Amino acid sequence: MAAVSRTYVTTPIYYVNAEPHLGHAYTTIIGDAITRWSRLMGNDTKFLTGTDEHGLKIQQAAEAEGVSPQAFVDDIAPKFAAAWDRLNIANDDFIRTTEPRHKAAVAELLQRCYDAGDIELDTFAGKYCVACEEYYQDDELIEIDGVADCCPTHRKPVEYFEEENYFFRLSRFQDRLLDWYAQHPNALTPEHRGNEALGLIRGGLRDFSISRTSLEWGIPLPWDDQHVTYVWFDALTNYLAAVGFGDPDQDYNDWWPATHLIGKDILRQHCVYWPAMLMSAGVELPERWAIGGWLLSGGEKMSKTSGNVVNPLDLIDEIGLDGFRYYVLAETAYGNDGDFTYEGLVGKYNSDLANNLGNLAARVATVVTKKCDGLGTAPDPESALADAARTAFADSASFWEDLQPSRALDATWGLIRATNGYLEQNEPWKAEPGAGVDTVMGDALEALRIVAILCSPAVPDTAQAVWERIGMPGLVSDQRLPDAAAWGQYEAGNEVVKGDPLFPRIKL
RNA sequence: GGCGGCGUAGCUCAGUUGGUCAGAGCAUCCGGCUCAUAAUCGGAAGGUCGUCGGUUCAAGUCCGACCGCCGCUACCA
């Protein structure tokens, strides 16, 4: 094992039948912040996101617009990439399921499972809603205006389909999955979500079909080109494809296994289907699954019909990129549902960013300007703040490691609060310039230096701005923890500038 | 129906294996300060930890019942 550890983090790939929305942004920002922290800790880190581009809905949407499916997805996929760009997402790769590398990986995984005897031909019959791309049980269907067997979602009659499908024999994996999870008790986080996954497995597993003959827009099975692979063998495999699975010239184990960030809605597929597929194929299982909740809007799930859809890019215009990122990361305990409200966004922004971080930077710069000739001064190695800094780093690190950004940031903000209190105690603005003031301000500058590092995964632009205003050279993102968080590194003589408020207060 | 989760100060939530566990942040009130973005600092107030029982010397913390929310229930990010 190398001294440096490798971290490979993935988001779900997003289905391109809609443009990026807040839910996509939520998961992606969390992944970004987690991987930024990992890089700060000196790990080799790869962060992957991408788009899911196959399936009947895409095929139909393309037909409706009179374009080829490829042209359709080529139009939408870049919108996701562009959105992540705007959100300052530092993904190392962006995978599309229509790429050759992905198709190769899917073929490889399918073939392995087929060779293992876990994929078999069978007949599937049922009532099928084309819009949902899904079969329904009789008791799930509803009657509308006297018309029986209507899809409960789309409120249109379903069709009776019967087709030959290949099935993945998921039912064979129940014990193996339970054993594996028993041996890897920390693989599923947070715990209560993990329990749901285990409950699903204990409840019994049914084989699921993995192919369609009726579908054209997808990846053909390597041993039977009459069939196109369907949904999960296609989508999930992206995580392997992006690290070279299926490419003889690459070793996917250079990065594999992954930490998967997922939403609670796709827990079954990721925590039950996916590990079983990997077991069958002889691929190591993921290292970890982090299961997030929904980011609701005004207490309800976002939907077009509710009119409560929030466009993340609009919010950036109003409250700034880092204001938005901070809110998403700090307001909600990961794993639980969060509730997005404009009032909450502004409240968090004003209290944490404007009043605490922004104002601290401003008051420090002003006092340094007035009392220290605008040049930074050295901290006291034995400063009372040193302890707060140690605690802030240790707690932040622990919470980032636990994939709890909201708590990590609260721990970081503890140092900001401590610094404000420290200034209040010492009142350097009342004292004559001299050694006493210099030391107090050196302590505050040192605290700001550490805060800039610790908050950089969440608010990278702001962190860099603070870094520069206190006269630190280079990029804050090039700092490496834990060394960079050790107290006493701020050097006297740096030019300190005040600048405009980092976060102007916003009136509700 | 089945499985799972939740219910702790006005709000968002912390509270490992039961014994300073009744907490933090925000909001509110009072006071201080004026370097700072009417920011900041200190203090106060605020909860019978959903309800009712039980186990125990001791229970938000374990057990049972109940009430109220919510998720999943099979192949839709």
mmCIF file of N, CA, C and O in Angstrom, chain A residues 240-307:
data_model
loop_
_atom_site.group_PDB
_atom_site.id
_atom_site.type_symbol
_atom_site.label_atom_id
_atom_site.label_comp_id
_atom_site.label_asym_id
_atom_site.label_seq_id
_atom_site.Cartn_x
_atom_site.Cartn_y
_atom_site.Cartn_z
ATOM 1 N N LEU A 240 -17.456 1.751 -13.622
ATOM 2 C CA LEU A 240 -16.287 0.953 -13.999
ATOM 3 C C LEU A 240 -15.680 1.462 -15.307
ATOM 4 O O LEU A 240 -14.462 1.473 -15.480
ATOM 5 N N ALA A 241 -16.571 1.855 -16.212
ATOM 6 C CA ALA A 241 -16.093 2.282 -17.523
ATOM 7 C C ALA A 241 -15.129 3.452 -17.417
ATOM 8 O O ALA A 241 -14.124 3.521 -18.114
ATOM 9 N N ALA A 242 -15.422 4.339 -16.486
ATOM 10 C CA ALA A 242 -14.621 5.559 -16.390
ATOM 11 C C ALA A 242 -13.207 5.297 -15.881
ATOM 12 O O ALA A 242 -12.337 6.147 -16.025
ATOM 13 N N VAL A 243 -12.989 4.135 -15.294
ATOM 14 C CA VAL A 243 -11.630 3.836 -14.844
ATOM 15 C C VAL A 243 -10.992 2.743 -15.688
ATOM 16 O O VAL A 243 -9.988 2.142 -15.294
ATOM 17 N N GLY A 244 -11.595 2.498 -16.855
ATOM 18 C CA GLY A 244 -10.896 1.647 -17.818
ATOM 19 C C GLY A 244 -11.316 0.186 -17.839
ATOM 20 O O GLY A 244 -10.688 -0.618 -18.514
ATOM 21 N N PHE A 245 -12.389 -0.146 -17.145
ATOM 22 C CA PHE A 245 -12.875 -1.529 -17.207
ATOM 23 C C PHE A 245 -13.280 -1.833 -18.646
ATOM 24 O O PHE A 245 -13.961 -1.032 -19.289
ATOM 25 N N GLY A 246 -12.855 -2.976 -19.138
ATOM 26 C CA GLY A 246 -13.178 -3.331 -20.514
ATOM 27 C C GLY A 246 -12.154 -2.846 -21.518
ATOM 28 O O GLY A 246 -12.267 -3.125 -22.711
ATOM 29 N N ASP A 247 -11.169 -2.128 -21.037
ATOM 30 C CA ASP A 247 -10.099 -1.668 -21.911
ATOM 31 C C ASP A 247 -8.837 -2.458 -21.565
ATOM 32 O O ASP A 247 -8.308 -2.335 -20.462
ATOM 33 N N PRO A 248 -8.373 -3.287 -22.496
ATOM 34 C CA PRO A 248 -7.216 -4.138 -22.202
ATOM 35 C C PRO A 248 -5.958 -3.346 -21.861
ATOM 36 O O PRO A 248 -5.031 -3.884 -21.246
ATOM 37 N N ASP A 249 -5.933 -2.096 -22.236
ATOM 38 C CA ASP A 249 -4.733 -1.300 -21.975
ATOM 39 C C ASP A 249 -4.776 -0.577 -20.635
ATOM 40 O O ASP A 249 -3.872 0.184 -20.296
ATOM 41 N N GLN A 250 -5.854 -0.760 -19.901
ATOM 42 C CA GLN A 250 -5.950 -0.060 -18.617
ATOM 43 C C GLN A 250 -6.242 -1.057 -17.503
ATOM 44 O O GLN A 250 -6.815 -2.118 -17.742
ATOM 45 N N ASP A 251 -5.836 -0.682 -16.304
ATOM 46 C CA ASP A 251 -6.164 -1.488 -15.129
ATOM 47 C C ASP A 251 -7.149 -0.701 -14.269
ATOM 48 O O ASP A 251 -6.771 0.263 -13.607
ATOM 49 N N TYR A 252 -8.400 -1.136 -14.315
ATOM 50 C CA TYR A 252 -9.410 -0.370 -13.584
ATOM 51 C C TYR A 252 -9.143 -0.385 -12.089
ATOM 52 O O TYR A 252 -9.617 0.487 -11.348
ATOM 53 N N ASN A 253 -8.371 -1.362 -11.634
ATOM 54 C CA ASN A 253 -8.068 -1.414 -10.204
ATOM 55 C C ASN A 253 -7.135 -0.294 -9.748
ATOM 56 O O ASN A 253 -6.906 -0.136 -8.551
ATOM 57 N N ASP A 254 -6.611 0.454 -10.703
ATOM 58 C CA ASP A 254 -5.853 1.637 -10.311
ATOM 59 C C ASP A 254 -6.731 2.589 -9.503
ATOM 60 O O ASP A 254 -6.238 3.344 -8.663
ATOM 61 N N TRP A 255 -8.011 2.588 -9.825
ATOM 62 C CA TRP A 255 -8.912 3.484 -9.088
ATOM 63 C C TRP A 255 -9.986 2.734 -8.325
ATOM 64 O O TRP A 255 -10.433 3.175 -7.281
ATOM 65 N N TRP A 256 -10.465 1.673 -8.911
ATOM 66 C CA TRP A 256 -11.512 0.896 -8.260
ATOM 67 C C TRP A 256 -11.004 0.316 -6.957
ATOM 68 O O TRP A 256 -9.814 -0.011 -6.889
ATOM 69 N N PRO A 257 -11.832 0.154 -5.925
ATOM 70 C CA PRO A 257 -13.268 0.389 -5.853
ATOM 71 C C PRO A 257 -13.638 1.838 -5.528
ATOM 72 O O PRO A 257 -12.819 2.581 -5.023
ATOM 73 N N ALA A 258 -14.895 2.153 -5.785
ATOM 74 C CA ALA A 258 -15.379 3.522 -5.682
ATOM 75 C C ALA A 258 -16.158 3.776 -4.397
ATOM 76 O O ALA A 258 -16.595 2.860 -3.722
ATOM 77 N N THR A 259 -16.282 5.067 -4.104
ATOM 78 C CA THR A 259 -17.286 5.534 -3.152
ATOM 79 C C THR A 259 -18.427 6.110 -3.972
ATOM 80 O O THR A 259 -18.223 7.038 -4.754
ATOM 81 N N HIS A 260 -19.599 5.529 -3.823
ATOM 82 C CA HIS A 260 -20.747 5.981 -4.612
ATOM 83 C C HIS A 260 -21.625 6.931 -3.805
ATOM 84 O O HIS A 260 -22.113 6.559 -2.738
ATOM 85 N N LEU A 261 -21.833 8.094 -4.329
ATOM 86 C CA LEU A 261 -22.847 8.998 -3.784
ATOM 87 C C LEU A 261 -24.141 8.729 -4.537
ATOM 88 O O LEU A 261 -24.166 8.828 -5.770
ATOM 89 N N ILE A 262 -25.180 8.404 -3.812
ATOM 90 C CA ILE A 262 -26.448 8.133 -4.489
ATOM 91 C C ILE A 262 -27.589 8.788 -3.726
ATOM 92 O O ILE A 262 -27.434 9.235 -2.595
ATOM 93 N N GLY A 263 -28.735 8.835 -4.366
ATOM 94 C CA GLY A 263 -29.930 9.314 -3.705
ATOM 95 C C GLY A 263 -30.707 8.130 -3.161
ATOM 96 O O GLY A 263 -30.546 7.003 -3.626
ATOM 97 N N LYS A 264 -31.531 8.387 -2.194
ATOM 98 C CA LYS A 264 -32.252 7.285 -1.562
ATOM 99 C C LYS A 264 -33.184 6.582 -2.547
ATOM 100 O O LYS A 264 -33.582 5.445 -2.319
ATOM 101 N N ASP A 265 -33.496 7.248 -3.639
ATOM 102 C CA ASP A 265 -34.417 6.666 -4.604
ATOM 103 C C ASP A 265 -33.786 5.540 -5.414
ATOM 104 O O ASP A 265 -34.497 4.737 -5.994
ATOM 105 N N ILE A 266 -32.486 5.496 -5.455
ATOM 106 C CA ILE A 266 -31.844 4.457 -6.255
ATOM 107 C C ILE A 266 -31.006 3.534 -5.377
ATOM 108 O O ILE A 266 -30.026 2.950 -5.804
ATOM 109 N N LEU A 267 -31.455 3.418 -4.144
ATOM 110 C CA LEU A 267 -30.744 2.591 -3.180
ATOM 111 C C LEU A 267 -30.767 1.117 -3.580
ATOM 112 O O LEU A 267 -29.745 0.426 -3.524
ATOM 113 N N ARG A 268 -31.902 0.626 -3.997
ATOM 114 C CA ARG A 268 -32.013 -0.787 -4.349
ATOM 115 C C ARG A 268 -31.043 -1.142 -5.476
ATOM 116 O O ARG A 268 -30.321 -2.130 -5.403
ATOM 117 N N GLN A 269 -31.040 -0.301 -6.478
ATOM 118 C CA GLN A 269 -30.208 -0.609 -7.632
ATOM 119 C C GLN A 269 -28.721 -0.562 -7.272
ATOM 120 O O GLN A 269 -27.944 -1.392 -7.727
ATOM 121 N N HIS A 270 -28.365 0.415 -6.458
ATOM 122 C CA HIS A 270 -26.947 0.558 -6.156
ATOM 123 C C HIS A 270 -26.453 -0.362 -5.044
ATOM 124 O O HIS A 270 -25.301 -0.775 -5.052
ATOM 125 N N CYS A 271 -27.295 -0.646 -4.101
ATOM 126 C CA CYS A 271 -26.839 -1.402 -2.934
ATOM 127 C C CYS A 271 -27.236 -2.875 -2.998
ATOM 128 O O CYS A 271 -26.809 -3.663 -2.163
ATOM 129 N N VAL A 272 -28.061 -3.223 -3.942
ATOM 130 C CA VAL A 272 -28.466 -4.628 -4.071
ATOM 131 C C VAL A 272 -28.082 -5.164 -5.461
ATOM 132 O O VAL A 272 -27.301 -6.104 -5.567
ATOM 133 N N TYR A 273 -28.610 -4.551 -6.497
ATOM 134 C CA TYR A 273 -28.309 -5.060 -7.840
ATOM 135 C C TYR A 273 -26.816 -4.979 -8.142
ATOM 136 O O TYR A 273 -26.199 -5.932 -8.604
ATOM 137 N N TRP A 274 -26.282 -3.792 -7.939
ATOM 138 C CA TRP A 274 -24.920 -3.518 -8.377
ATOM 139 C C TRP A 274 -23.887 -4.432 -7.712
ATOM 140 O O TRP A 274 -23.074 -5.048 -8.413
ATOM 141 N N PRO A 275 -23.903 -4.576 -6.401
ATOM 142 C CA PRO A 275 -22.916 -5.486 -5.815
ATOM 143 C C PRO A 275 -23.104 -6.927 -6.281
ATOM 144 O O PRO A 275 -22.124 -7.658 -6.433
ATOM 145 N N ALA A 276 -24.349 -7.328 -6.515
ATOM 146 C CA ALA A 276 -24.566 -8.696 -7.007
ATOM 147 C C ALA A 276 -23.985 -8.848 -8.409
ATOM 148 O O ALA A 276 -23.351 -9.860 -8.736
ATOM 149 N N MET A 277 -24.197 -7.848 -9.240
ATOM 150 C CA MET A 277 -23.636 -7.888 -10.590
ATOM 151 C C MET A 277 -22.115 -7.993 -10.533
ATOM 152 O O MET A 277 -21.489 -8.747 -11.286
ATOM 153 N N LEU A 278 -21.534 -7.232 -9.628
ATOM 154 C CA LEU A 278 -20.079 -7.236 -9.510
ATOM 155 C C LEU A 278 -19.567 -8.576 -8.984
ATOM 156 O O LEU A 278 -18.550 -9.102 -9.454
ATOM 157 N N MET A 279 -20.292 -9.121 -8.032
ATOM 158 C CA MET A 279 -19.904 -10.445 -7.520
ATOM 159 C C MET A 279 -19.907 -11.467 -8.646
ATOM 160 O O MET A 279 -18.988 -12.271 -8.783
ATOM 161 N N SER A 280 -20.966 -11.417 -9.419
ATOM 162 C CA SER A 280 -21.077 -12.371 -10.518
ATOM 163 C C SER A 280 -19.917 -12.218 -11.485
ATOM 164 O O SER A 280 -19.357 -13.202 -11.971
ATOM 165 N N ALA A 281 -19.541 -10.977 -11.736
ATOM 166 C CA ALA A 281 -18.493 -10.698 -12.711
ATOM 167 C C ALA A 281 -17.092 -10.833 -12.121
ATOM 168 O O ALA A 281 -16.106 -10.687 -12.846
ATOM 169 N N GLY A 282 -17.016 -11.095 -10.852
ATOM 170 C CA GLY A 282 -15.703 -11.231 -10.239
ATOM 171 C C GLY A 282 -14.984 -9.903 -10.059
ATOM 172 O O GLY A 282 -13.760 -9.853 -10.086
ATOM 173 N N VAL A 283 -15.758 -8.868 -9.883
ATOM 174 C CA VAL A 283 -15.173 -7.542 -9.654
ATOM 175 C C VAL A 283 -15.356 -7.185 -8.188
ATOM 176 O O VAL A 283 -16.398 -7.469 -7.595
ATOM 177 N N GLU A 284 -14.338 -6.562 -7.645
ATOM 178 C CA GLU A 284 -14.404 -6.146 -6.252
ATOM 179 C C GLU A 284 -15.600 -5.214 -6.045
ATOM 180 O O GLU A 284 -15.938 -4.407 -6.916
ATOM 181 N N LEU A 285 -16.191 -5.304 -4.860
ATOM 182 C CA LEU A 285 -17.354 -4.460 -4.588
ATOM 183 C C LEU A 285 -16.932 -3.048 -4.208
ATOM 184 O O LEU A 285 -15.794 -2.834 -3.798
ATOM 185 N N PRO A 286 -17.846 -2.094 -4.335
ATOM 186 C CA PRO A 286 -17.506 -0.713 -3.975
ATOM 187 C C PRO A 286 -17.025 -0.612 -2.535
ATOM 188 O O PRO A 286 -17.344 -1.447 -1.690
ATOM 189 N N GLU A 287 -16.292 0.445 -2.303
ATOM 190 C CA GLU A 287 -15.768 0.662 -0.967
ATOM 191 C C GLU A 287 -16.856 1.183 -0.040
ATOM 192 O O GLU A 287 -16.925 0.843 1.133
ATOM 193 N N ARG A 288 -17.717 1.976 -0.617
ATOM 194 C CA ARG A 288 -18.644 2.690 0.245
ATOM 195 C C ARG A 288 -19.800 3.238 -0.583
ATOM 196 O O ARG A 288 -19.629 3.606 -1.734
ATOM 197 N N TRP A 289 -20.947 3.289 0.055
ATOM 198 C CA TRP A 289 -22.098 3.948 -0.543
ATOM 199 C C TRP A 289 -22.553 5.050 0.423
ATOM 200 O O TRP A 289 -22.782 4.777 1.609
ATOM 201 N N ALA A 290 -22.695 6.229 -0.068
ATOM 202 C CA ALA A 290 -23.231 7.312 0.740
ATOM 203 C C ALA A 290 -24.608 7.653 0.191
ATOM 204 O O ALA A 290 -24.746 8.071 -0.954
ATOM 205 N N ILE A 291 -25.603 7.440 1.017
ATOM 206 C CA ILE A 291 -26.979 7.547 0.545
ATOM 207 C C ILE A 291 -27.592 8.846 1.045
ATOM 208 O O ILE A 291 -27.781 9.036 2.254
ATOM 209 N N GLY A 292 -27.884 9.719 0.132
ATOM 210 C CA GLY A 292 -28.423 11.019 0.489
ATOM 211 C C GLY A 292 -29.936 11.061 0.380
ATOM 212 O O GLY A 292 -30.550 10.206 -0.254
ATOM 213 N N GLY A 293 -30.509 12.052 1.026
ATOM 214 C CA GLY A 293 -31.952 12.241 0.930
ATOM 215 C C GLY A 293 -32.285 13.179 -0.213
ATOM 216 O O GLY A 293 -31.459 13.483 -1.070
ATOM 217 N N TRP A 294 -33.497 13.614 -0.213
ATOM 218 C CA TRP A 294 -33.938 14.589 -1.211
ATOM 219 C C TRP A 294 -33.686 16.001 -0.700
ATOM 220 O O TRP A 294 -33.765 16.254 0.496
ATOM 221 N N LEU A 295 -33.446 16.878 -1.612
ATOM 222 C CA LEU A 295 -33.519 18.286 -1.280
ATOM 223 C C LEU A 295 -34.901 18.740 -1.735
ATOM 224 O O LEU A 295 -35.166 18.877 -2.918
ATOM 225 N N LEU A 296 -35.767 18.918 -0.758
ATOM 226 C CA LEU A 296 -37.139 19.305 -1.072
ATOM 227 C C LEU A 296 -37.192 20.802 -1.322
ATOM 228 O O LEU A 296 -36.266 21.534 -1.011
ATOM 229 N N SER A 297 -38.293 21.232 -1.837
ATOM 230 C CA SER A 297 -38.480 22.651 -2.095
ATOM 231 C C SER A 297 -39.755 23.093 -1.401
ATOM 232 O O SER A 297 -40.849 22.681 -1.774
ATOM 233 N N GLY A 298 -39.575 23.895 -0.352
ATOM 234 C CA GLY A 298 -40.740 24.316 0.409
ATOM 235 C C GLY A 298 -41.474 23.143 1.034
ATOM 236 O O GLY A 298 -42.688 23.162 1.185
ATOM 237 N N GLY A 299 -40.728 22.115 1.397
ATOM 238 C CA GLY A 299 -41.311 20.969 2.074
ATOM 239 C C GLY A 299 -41.869 19.911 1.150
ATOM 240 O O GLY A 299 -42.321 18.871 1.597
ATOM 241 N N GLU A 300 -41.821 20.172 -0.137
ATOM 242 C CA GLU A 300 -42.368 19.187 -1.070
ATOM 243 C C GLU A 300 -41.322 18.808 -2.108
ATOM 244 O O GLU A 300 -40.411 19.570 -2.407
ATOM 245 N N LYS A 301 -41.520 17.631 -2.619
ATOM 246 C CA LYS A 301 -40.646 17.198 -3.682
ATOM 247 C C LYS A 301 -40.836 18.133 -4.879
ATOM 248 O O LYS A 301 -41.951 18.515 -5.223
ATOM 249 N N MET A 302 -39.730 18.493 -5.447
ATOM 250 C CA MET A 302 -39.804 19.409 -6.580
ATOM 251 C C MET A 302 -40.481 18.746 -7.776
ATOM 252 O O MET A 302 -40.173 17.622 -8.135
ATOM 253 N N SER A 303 -41.392 19.452 -8.364
ATOM 254 C CA SER A 303 -42.005 18.927 -9.578
ATOM 255 C C SER A 303 -42.567 20.080 -10.384
ATOM 256 O O SER A 303 -42.913 21.128 -9.844
ATOM 257 N N LYS A 304 -42.634 19.847 -11.653
ATOM 258 C CA LYS A 304 -43.128 20.913 -12.520
ATOM 259 C C LYS A 304 -44.555 21.286 -12.167
ATOM 260 O O LYS A 304 -44.941 22.450 -12.196
ATOM 261 N N THR A 305 -45.354 20.270 -11.817
ATOM 262 C CA THR A 305 -46.761 20.558 -11.548
ATOM 263 C C THR A 305 -46.932 21.377 -10.269
ATOM 264 O O THR A 305 -47.850 22.174 -10.162
ATOM 265 N N SER A 306 -46.022 21.180 -9.305
ATOM 266 C CA SER A 306 -46.125 21.977 -8.080
ATOM 267 C C SER A 306 -45.603 23.392 -8.286
ATOM 268 O O SER A 306 -45.823 24.265 -7.452
ATOM 269 N N GLY A 307 -44.887 23.579 -9.359
ATOM 270 C CA GLY A 307 -44.354 24.901 -9.622
ATOM 271 C C GLY A 307 -43.294 25.329 -8.632
ATOM 272 O O GLY A 307 -43.040 26.510 -8.452
#
